CSV table of C-alpha atoms and ligand atoms in Angstrom, one decimal:
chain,number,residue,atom,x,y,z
W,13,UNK,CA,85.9,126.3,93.1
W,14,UNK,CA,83.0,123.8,92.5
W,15,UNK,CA,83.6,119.9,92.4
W,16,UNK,CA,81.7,117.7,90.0
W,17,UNK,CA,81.1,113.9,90.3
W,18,UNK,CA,80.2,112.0,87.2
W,19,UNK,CA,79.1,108.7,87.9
W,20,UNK,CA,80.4,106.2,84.7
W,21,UNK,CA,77.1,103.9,83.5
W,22,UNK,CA,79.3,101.3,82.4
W,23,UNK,CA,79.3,100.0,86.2
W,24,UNK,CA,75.6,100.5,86.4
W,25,UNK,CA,72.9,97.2,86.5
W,26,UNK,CA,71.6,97.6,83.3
W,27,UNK,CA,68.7,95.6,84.4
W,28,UNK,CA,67.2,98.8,86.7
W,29,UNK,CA,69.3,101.4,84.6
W,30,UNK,CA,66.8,104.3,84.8
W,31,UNK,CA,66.0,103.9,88.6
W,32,UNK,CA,70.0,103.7,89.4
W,33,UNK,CA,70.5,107.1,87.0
W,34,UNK,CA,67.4,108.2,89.0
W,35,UNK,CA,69.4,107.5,92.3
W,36,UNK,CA,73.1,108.7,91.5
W,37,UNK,CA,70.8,112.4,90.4
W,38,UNK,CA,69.3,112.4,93.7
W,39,UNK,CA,72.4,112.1,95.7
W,40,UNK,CA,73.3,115.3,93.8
W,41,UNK,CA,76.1,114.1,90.8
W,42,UNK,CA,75.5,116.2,88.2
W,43,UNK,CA,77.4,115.1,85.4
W,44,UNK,CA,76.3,111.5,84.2
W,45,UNK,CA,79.3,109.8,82.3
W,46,UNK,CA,78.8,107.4,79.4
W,47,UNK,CA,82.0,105.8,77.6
W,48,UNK,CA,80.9,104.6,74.5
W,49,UNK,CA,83.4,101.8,73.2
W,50,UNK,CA,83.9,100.3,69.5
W,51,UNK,CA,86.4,97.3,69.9
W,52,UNK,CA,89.0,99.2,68.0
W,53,UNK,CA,90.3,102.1,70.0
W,54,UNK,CA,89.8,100.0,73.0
W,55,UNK,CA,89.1,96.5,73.6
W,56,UNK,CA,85.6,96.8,74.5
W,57,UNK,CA,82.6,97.5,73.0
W,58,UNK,CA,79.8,99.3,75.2
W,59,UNK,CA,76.9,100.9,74.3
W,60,UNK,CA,76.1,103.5,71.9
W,61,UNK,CA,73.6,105.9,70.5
W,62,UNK,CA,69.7,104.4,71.1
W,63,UNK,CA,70.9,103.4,74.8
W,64,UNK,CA,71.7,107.8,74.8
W,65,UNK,CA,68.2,108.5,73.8
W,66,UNK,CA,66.7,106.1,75.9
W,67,UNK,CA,68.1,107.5,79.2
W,68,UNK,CA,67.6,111.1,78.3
W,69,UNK,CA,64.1,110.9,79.2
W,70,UNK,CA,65.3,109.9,82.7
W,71,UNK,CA,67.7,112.7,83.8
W,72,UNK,CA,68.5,116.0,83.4
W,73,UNK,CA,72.0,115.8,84.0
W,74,UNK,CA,74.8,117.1,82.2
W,75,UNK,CA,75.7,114.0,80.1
W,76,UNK,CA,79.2,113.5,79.4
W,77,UNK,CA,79.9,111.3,76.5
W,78,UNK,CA,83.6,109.9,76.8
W,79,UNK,CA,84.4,108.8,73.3
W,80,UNK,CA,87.2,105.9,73.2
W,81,UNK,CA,86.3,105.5,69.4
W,82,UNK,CA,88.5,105.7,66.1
W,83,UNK,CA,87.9,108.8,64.3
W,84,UNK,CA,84.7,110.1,66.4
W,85,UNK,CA,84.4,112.9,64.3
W,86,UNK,CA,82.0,111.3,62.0
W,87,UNK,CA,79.2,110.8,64.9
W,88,UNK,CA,79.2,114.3,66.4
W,89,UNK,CA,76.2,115.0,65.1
W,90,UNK,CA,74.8,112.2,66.2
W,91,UNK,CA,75.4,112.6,69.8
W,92,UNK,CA,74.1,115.7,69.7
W,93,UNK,CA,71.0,114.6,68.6
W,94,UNK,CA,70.5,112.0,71.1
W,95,UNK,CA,71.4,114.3,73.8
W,96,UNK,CA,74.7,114.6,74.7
W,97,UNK,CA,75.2,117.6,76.5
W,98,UNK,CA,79.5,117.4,76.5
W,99,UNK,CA,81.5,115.6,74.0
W,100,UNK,CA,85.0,114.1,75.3
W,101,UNK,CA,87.1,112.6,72.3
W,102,UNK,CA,90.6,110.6,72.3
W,103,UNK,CA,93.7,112.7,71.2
W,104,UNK,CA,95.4,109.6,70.2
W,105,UNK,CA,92.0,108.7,67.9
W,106,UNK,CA,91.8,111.7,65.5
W,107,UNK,CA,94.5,113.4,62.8
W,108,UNK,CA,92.7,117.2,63.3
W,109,UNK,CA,92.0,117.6,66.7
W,110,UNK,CA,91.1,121.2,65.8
W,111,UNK,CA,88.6,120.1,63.3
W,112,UNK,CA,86.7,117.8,65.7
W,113,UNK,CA,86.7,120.5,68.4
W,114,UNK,CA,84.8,123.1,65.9
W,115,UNK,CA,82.2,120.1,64.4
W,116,UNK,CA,81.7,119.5,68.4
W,117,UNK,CA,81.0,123.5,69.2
W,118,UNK,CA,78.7,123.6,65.4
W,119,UNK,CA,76.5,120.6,67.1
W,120,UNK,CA,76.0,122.8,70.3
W,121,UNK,CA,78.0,121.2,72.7
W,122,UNK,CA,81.0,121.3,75.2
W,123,UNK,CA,84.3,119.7,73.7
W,124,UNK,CA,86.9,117.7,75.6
W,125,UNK,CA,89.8,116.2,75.0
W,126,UNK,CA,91.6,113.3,76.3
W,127,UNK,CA,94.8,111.8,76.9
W,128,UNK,CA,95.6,108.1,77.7
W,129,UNK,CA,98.2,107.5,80.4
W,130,UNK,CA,101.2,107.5,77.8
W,131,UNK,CA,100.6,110.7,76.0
W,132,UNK,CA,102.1,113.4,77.4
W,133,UNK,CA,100.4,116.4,78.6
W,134,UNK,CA,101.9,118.9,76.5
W,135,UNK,CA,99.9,117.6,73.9
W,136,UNK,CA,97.1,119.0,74.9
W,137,UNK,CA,98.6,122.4,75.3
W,138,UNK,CA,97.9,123.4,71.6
W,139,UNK,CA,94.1,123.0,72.4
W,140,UNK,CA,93.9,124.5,75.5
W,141,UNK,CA,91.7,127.8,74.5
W,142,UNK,CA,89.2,125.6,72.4
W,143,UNK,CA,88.0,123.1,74.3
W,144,UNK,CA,85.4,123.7,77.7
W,145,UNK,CA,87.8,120.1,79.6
W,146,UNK,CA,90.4,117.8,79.5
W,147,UNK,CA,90.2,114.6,80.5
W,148,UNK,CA,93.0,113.0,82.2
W,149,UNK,CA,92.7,109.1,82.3
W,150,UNK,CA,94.0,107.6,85.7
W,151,UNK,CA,93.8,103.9,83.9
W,152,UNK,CA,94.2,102.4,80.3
W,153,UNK,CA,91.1,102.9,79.0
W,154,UNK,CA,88.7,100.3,77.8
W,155,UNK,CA,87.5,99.0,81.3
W,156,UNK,CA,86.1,99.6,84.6
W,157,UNK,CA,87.4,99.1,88.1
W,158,UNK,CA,91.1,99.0,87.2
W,159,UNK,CA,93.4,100.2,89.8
W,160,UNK,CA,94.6,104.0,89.8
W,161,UNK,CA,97.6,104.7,88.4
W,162,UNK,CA,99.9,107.3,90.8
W,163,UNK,CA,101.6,108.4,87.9
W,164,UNK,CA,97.7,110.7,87.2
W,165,UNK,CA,98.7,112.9,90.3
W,166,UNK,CA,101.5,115.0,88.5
W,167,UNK,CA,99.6,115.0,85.4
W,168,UNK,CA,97.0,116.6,86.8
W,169,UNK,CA,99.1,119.0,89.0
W,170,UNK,CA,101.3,119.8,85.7
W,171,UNK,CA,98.0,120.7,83.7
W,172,UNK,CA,96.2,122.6,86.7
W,173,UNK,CA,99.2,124.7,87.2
W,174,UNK,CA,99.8,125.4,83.1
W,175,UNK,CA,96.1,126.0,83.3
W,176,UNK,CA,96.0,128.5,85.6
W,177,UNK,CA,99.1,130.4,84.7
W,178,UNK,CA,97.4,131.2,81.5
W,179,UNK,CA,94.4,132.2,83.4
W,180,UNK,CA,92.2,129.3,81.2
W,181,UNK,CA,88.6,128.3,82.4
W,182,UNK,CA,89.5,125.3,81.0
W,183,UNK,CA,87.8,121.9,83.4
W,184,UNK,CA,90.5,119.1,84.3
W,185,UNK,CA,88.1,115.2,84.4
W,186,UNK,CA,89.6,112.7,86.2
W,187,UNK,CA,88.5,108.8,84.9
W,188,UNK,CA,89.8,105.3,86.6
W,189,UNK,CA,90.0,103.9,89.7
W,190,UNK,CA,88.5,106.5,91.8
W,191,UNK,CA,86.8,106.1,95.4
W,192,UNK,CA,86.8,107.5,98.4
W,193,UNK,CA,90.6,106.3,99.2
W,194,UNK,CA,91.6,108.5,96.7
W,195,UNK,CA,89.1,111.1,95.7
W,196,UNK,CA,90.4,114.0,98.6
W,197,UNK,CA,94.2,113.6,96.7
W,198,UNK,CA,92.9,113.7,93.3
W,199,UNK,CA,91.2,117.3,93.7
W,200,UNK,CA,94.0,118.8,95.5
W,201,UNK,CA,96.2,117.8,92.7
W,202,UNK,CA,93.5,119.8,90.7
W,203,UNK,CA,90.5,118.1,89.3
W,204,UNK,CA,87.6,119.6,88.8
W,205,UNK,CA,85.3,116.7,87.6
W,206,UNK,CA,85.9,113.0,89.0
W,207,UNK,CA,84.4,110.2,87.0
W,208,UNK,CA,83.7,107.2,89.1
W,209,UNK,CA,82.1,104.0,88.3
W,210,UNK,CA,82.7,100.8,90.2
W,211,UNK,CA,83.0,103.5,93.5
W,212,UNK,CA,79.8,105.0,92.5
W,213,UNK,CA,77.7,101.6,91.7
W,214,UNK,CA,79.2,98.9,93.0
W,215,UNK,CA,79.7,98.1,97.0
W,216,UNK,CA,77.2,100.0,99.1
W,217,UNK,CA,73.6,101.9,97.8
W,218,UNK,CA,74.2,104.0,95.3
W,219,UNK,CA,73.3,107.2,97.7
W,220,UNK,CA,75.5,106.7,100.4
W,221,UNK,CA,78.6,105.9,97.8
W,222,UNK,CA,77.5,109.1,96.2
W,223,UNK,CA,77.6,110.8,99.5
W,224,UNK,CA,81.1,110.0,100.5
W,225,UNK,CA,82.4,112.5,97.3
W,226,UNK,CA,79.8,114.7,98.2
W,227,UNK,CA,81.3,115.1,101.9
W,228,UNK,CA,85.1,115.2,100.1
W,229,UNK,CA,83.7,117.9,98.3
W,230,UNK,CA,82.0,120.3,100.3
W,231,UNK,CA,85.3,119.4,103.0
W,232,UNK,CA,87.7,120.7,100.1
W,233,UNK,CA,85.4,123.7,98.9
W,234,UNK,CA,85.1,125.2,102.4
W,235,UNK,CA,89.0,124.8,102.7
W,236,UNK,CA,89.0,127.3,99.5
W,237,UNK,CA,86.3,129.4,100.8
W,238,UNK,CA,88.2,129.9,104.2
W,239,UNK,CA,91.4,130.6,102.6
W,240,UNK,CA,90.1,133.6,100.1
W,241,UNK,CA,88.0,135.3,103.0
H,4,DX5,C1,87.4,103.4,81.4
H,4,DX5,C2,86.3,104.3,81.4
H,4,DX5,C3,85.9,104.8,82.8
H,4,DX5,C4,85.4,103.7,83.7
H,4,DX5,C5,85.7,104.1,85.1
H,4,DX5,O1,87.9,103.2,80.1
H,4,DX5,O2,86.6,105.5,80.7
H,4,DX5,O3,84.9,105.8,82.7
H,4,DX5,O4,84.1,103.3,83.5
H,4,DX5,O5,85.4,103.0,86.0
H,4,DX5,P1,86.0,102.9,87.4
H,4,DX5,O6,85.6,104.1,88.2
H,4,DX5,O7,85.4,101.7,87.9
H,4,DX5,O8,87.5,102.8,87.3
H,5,ZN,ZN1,85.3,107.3,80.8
């Protein structure tokens, strides 16, 4: 068992992006998470494709694009392009889920799927032996540094356990309102990959925010270790 952090941009200072990418690399998260918004699945819009390119020069991290767009399977190939590494679309923003997961594996990359708070997990289930993670939002999407919803904790638990009784290598992501507070609960329920943006930016340096998932982490993957030896 291995625990990812993917710090989410949107919380980032645009002002000194590259430098805070730079900094949450460093402190050892290798997943960078980008939520790219359109105004019509969510509320928000964020930031898109030449912002993608841009950054890629900068890191080498795996970069998780988190797609809250309506009908995302016309830009996969675009993403890819740009350098996404991972591509995570919206259950609720597609009509062939199946089609979207082959056009994501055809442009080279991972494929996730996600549920918003109301869909239940079962709906994923269909897709369970296509896709490389499913992301389980903790929040309604569309912004950052909303509270954590409780409710996320069975989720998780129900999906970890379906997961592993069909012996599926499938990753669970975790996105809203996580921090340190939280963080220890939300991989025993089963995450594997914890998306974290006001936590990961905001408050103290970058670094020692960073280092306080690293420490949950290593904690929790020693607990494993120690329990299979
Ligand atoms: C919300 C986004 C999240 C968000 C998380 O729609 O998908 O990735 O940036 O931000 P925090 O960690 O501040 O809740
Ligand atoms: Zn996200």
């Amino acid at each position: 068992m291995r625990y990812i952090l993917a710090p989410s941009l949107l919380a980032a200072d645009f002002n000194i992006l590259g430098q805070q990418i730079r900094e949450t690399e460093e402190a050892g998260a290798e997943y960078l998470h980008i939520d790219v918004m359109d105004g019509i699945f969510v509320p928000s819009i964020s930031f898109g494709m030449p912002l993608i390119t841009s950054i890629r020069k900068t890191s080498r991290q795996f970069f998780d694009v988190h797609l809250m767009i309506t009908d995302p399977g016309r830009y996969i190939e675009e993403f890819a392009a740009c350098g996404a590494d991972g591509v995570t679309f919206h259950l609720e923003a597609v009509e062939d889920a199946r089609k979207v997961i082959e056009n994501i594996h055809k442009a080279g990359l991972k494929a996730g799927i996600s549920i918003k708070p109301a869909t239940p997990v079962e709906a994923v289930y269909p897709y369970l032996s296509e896709v490389e993670m499913v992301l389980i939002m903790s929040v309604e999407p569309g912004f950052g540094g909303q509270p954590f919803m409780p409710e996320a904790y069975d989720r998780i638990r129900q999906l970890r356990s379906f997961l592993d009784e069909k012996g599926l290598p499938v990753k669970i992501e975790v996105d809203g309102g996580l921090g340190k507070k939280n963080v220890r609960d939300v991989i025993e329920a089963g995450a594997d990959v914890c998306v974290a943006g006001s936590a990961v930016f905001k408050k103290r340096s970058i670094s020692e925010n960073i280092s306080q998932f690293m420490k949950a982490f290593r904690e929790k993957e020693a607990l494993h270790k120690e329990r299979l030896e």
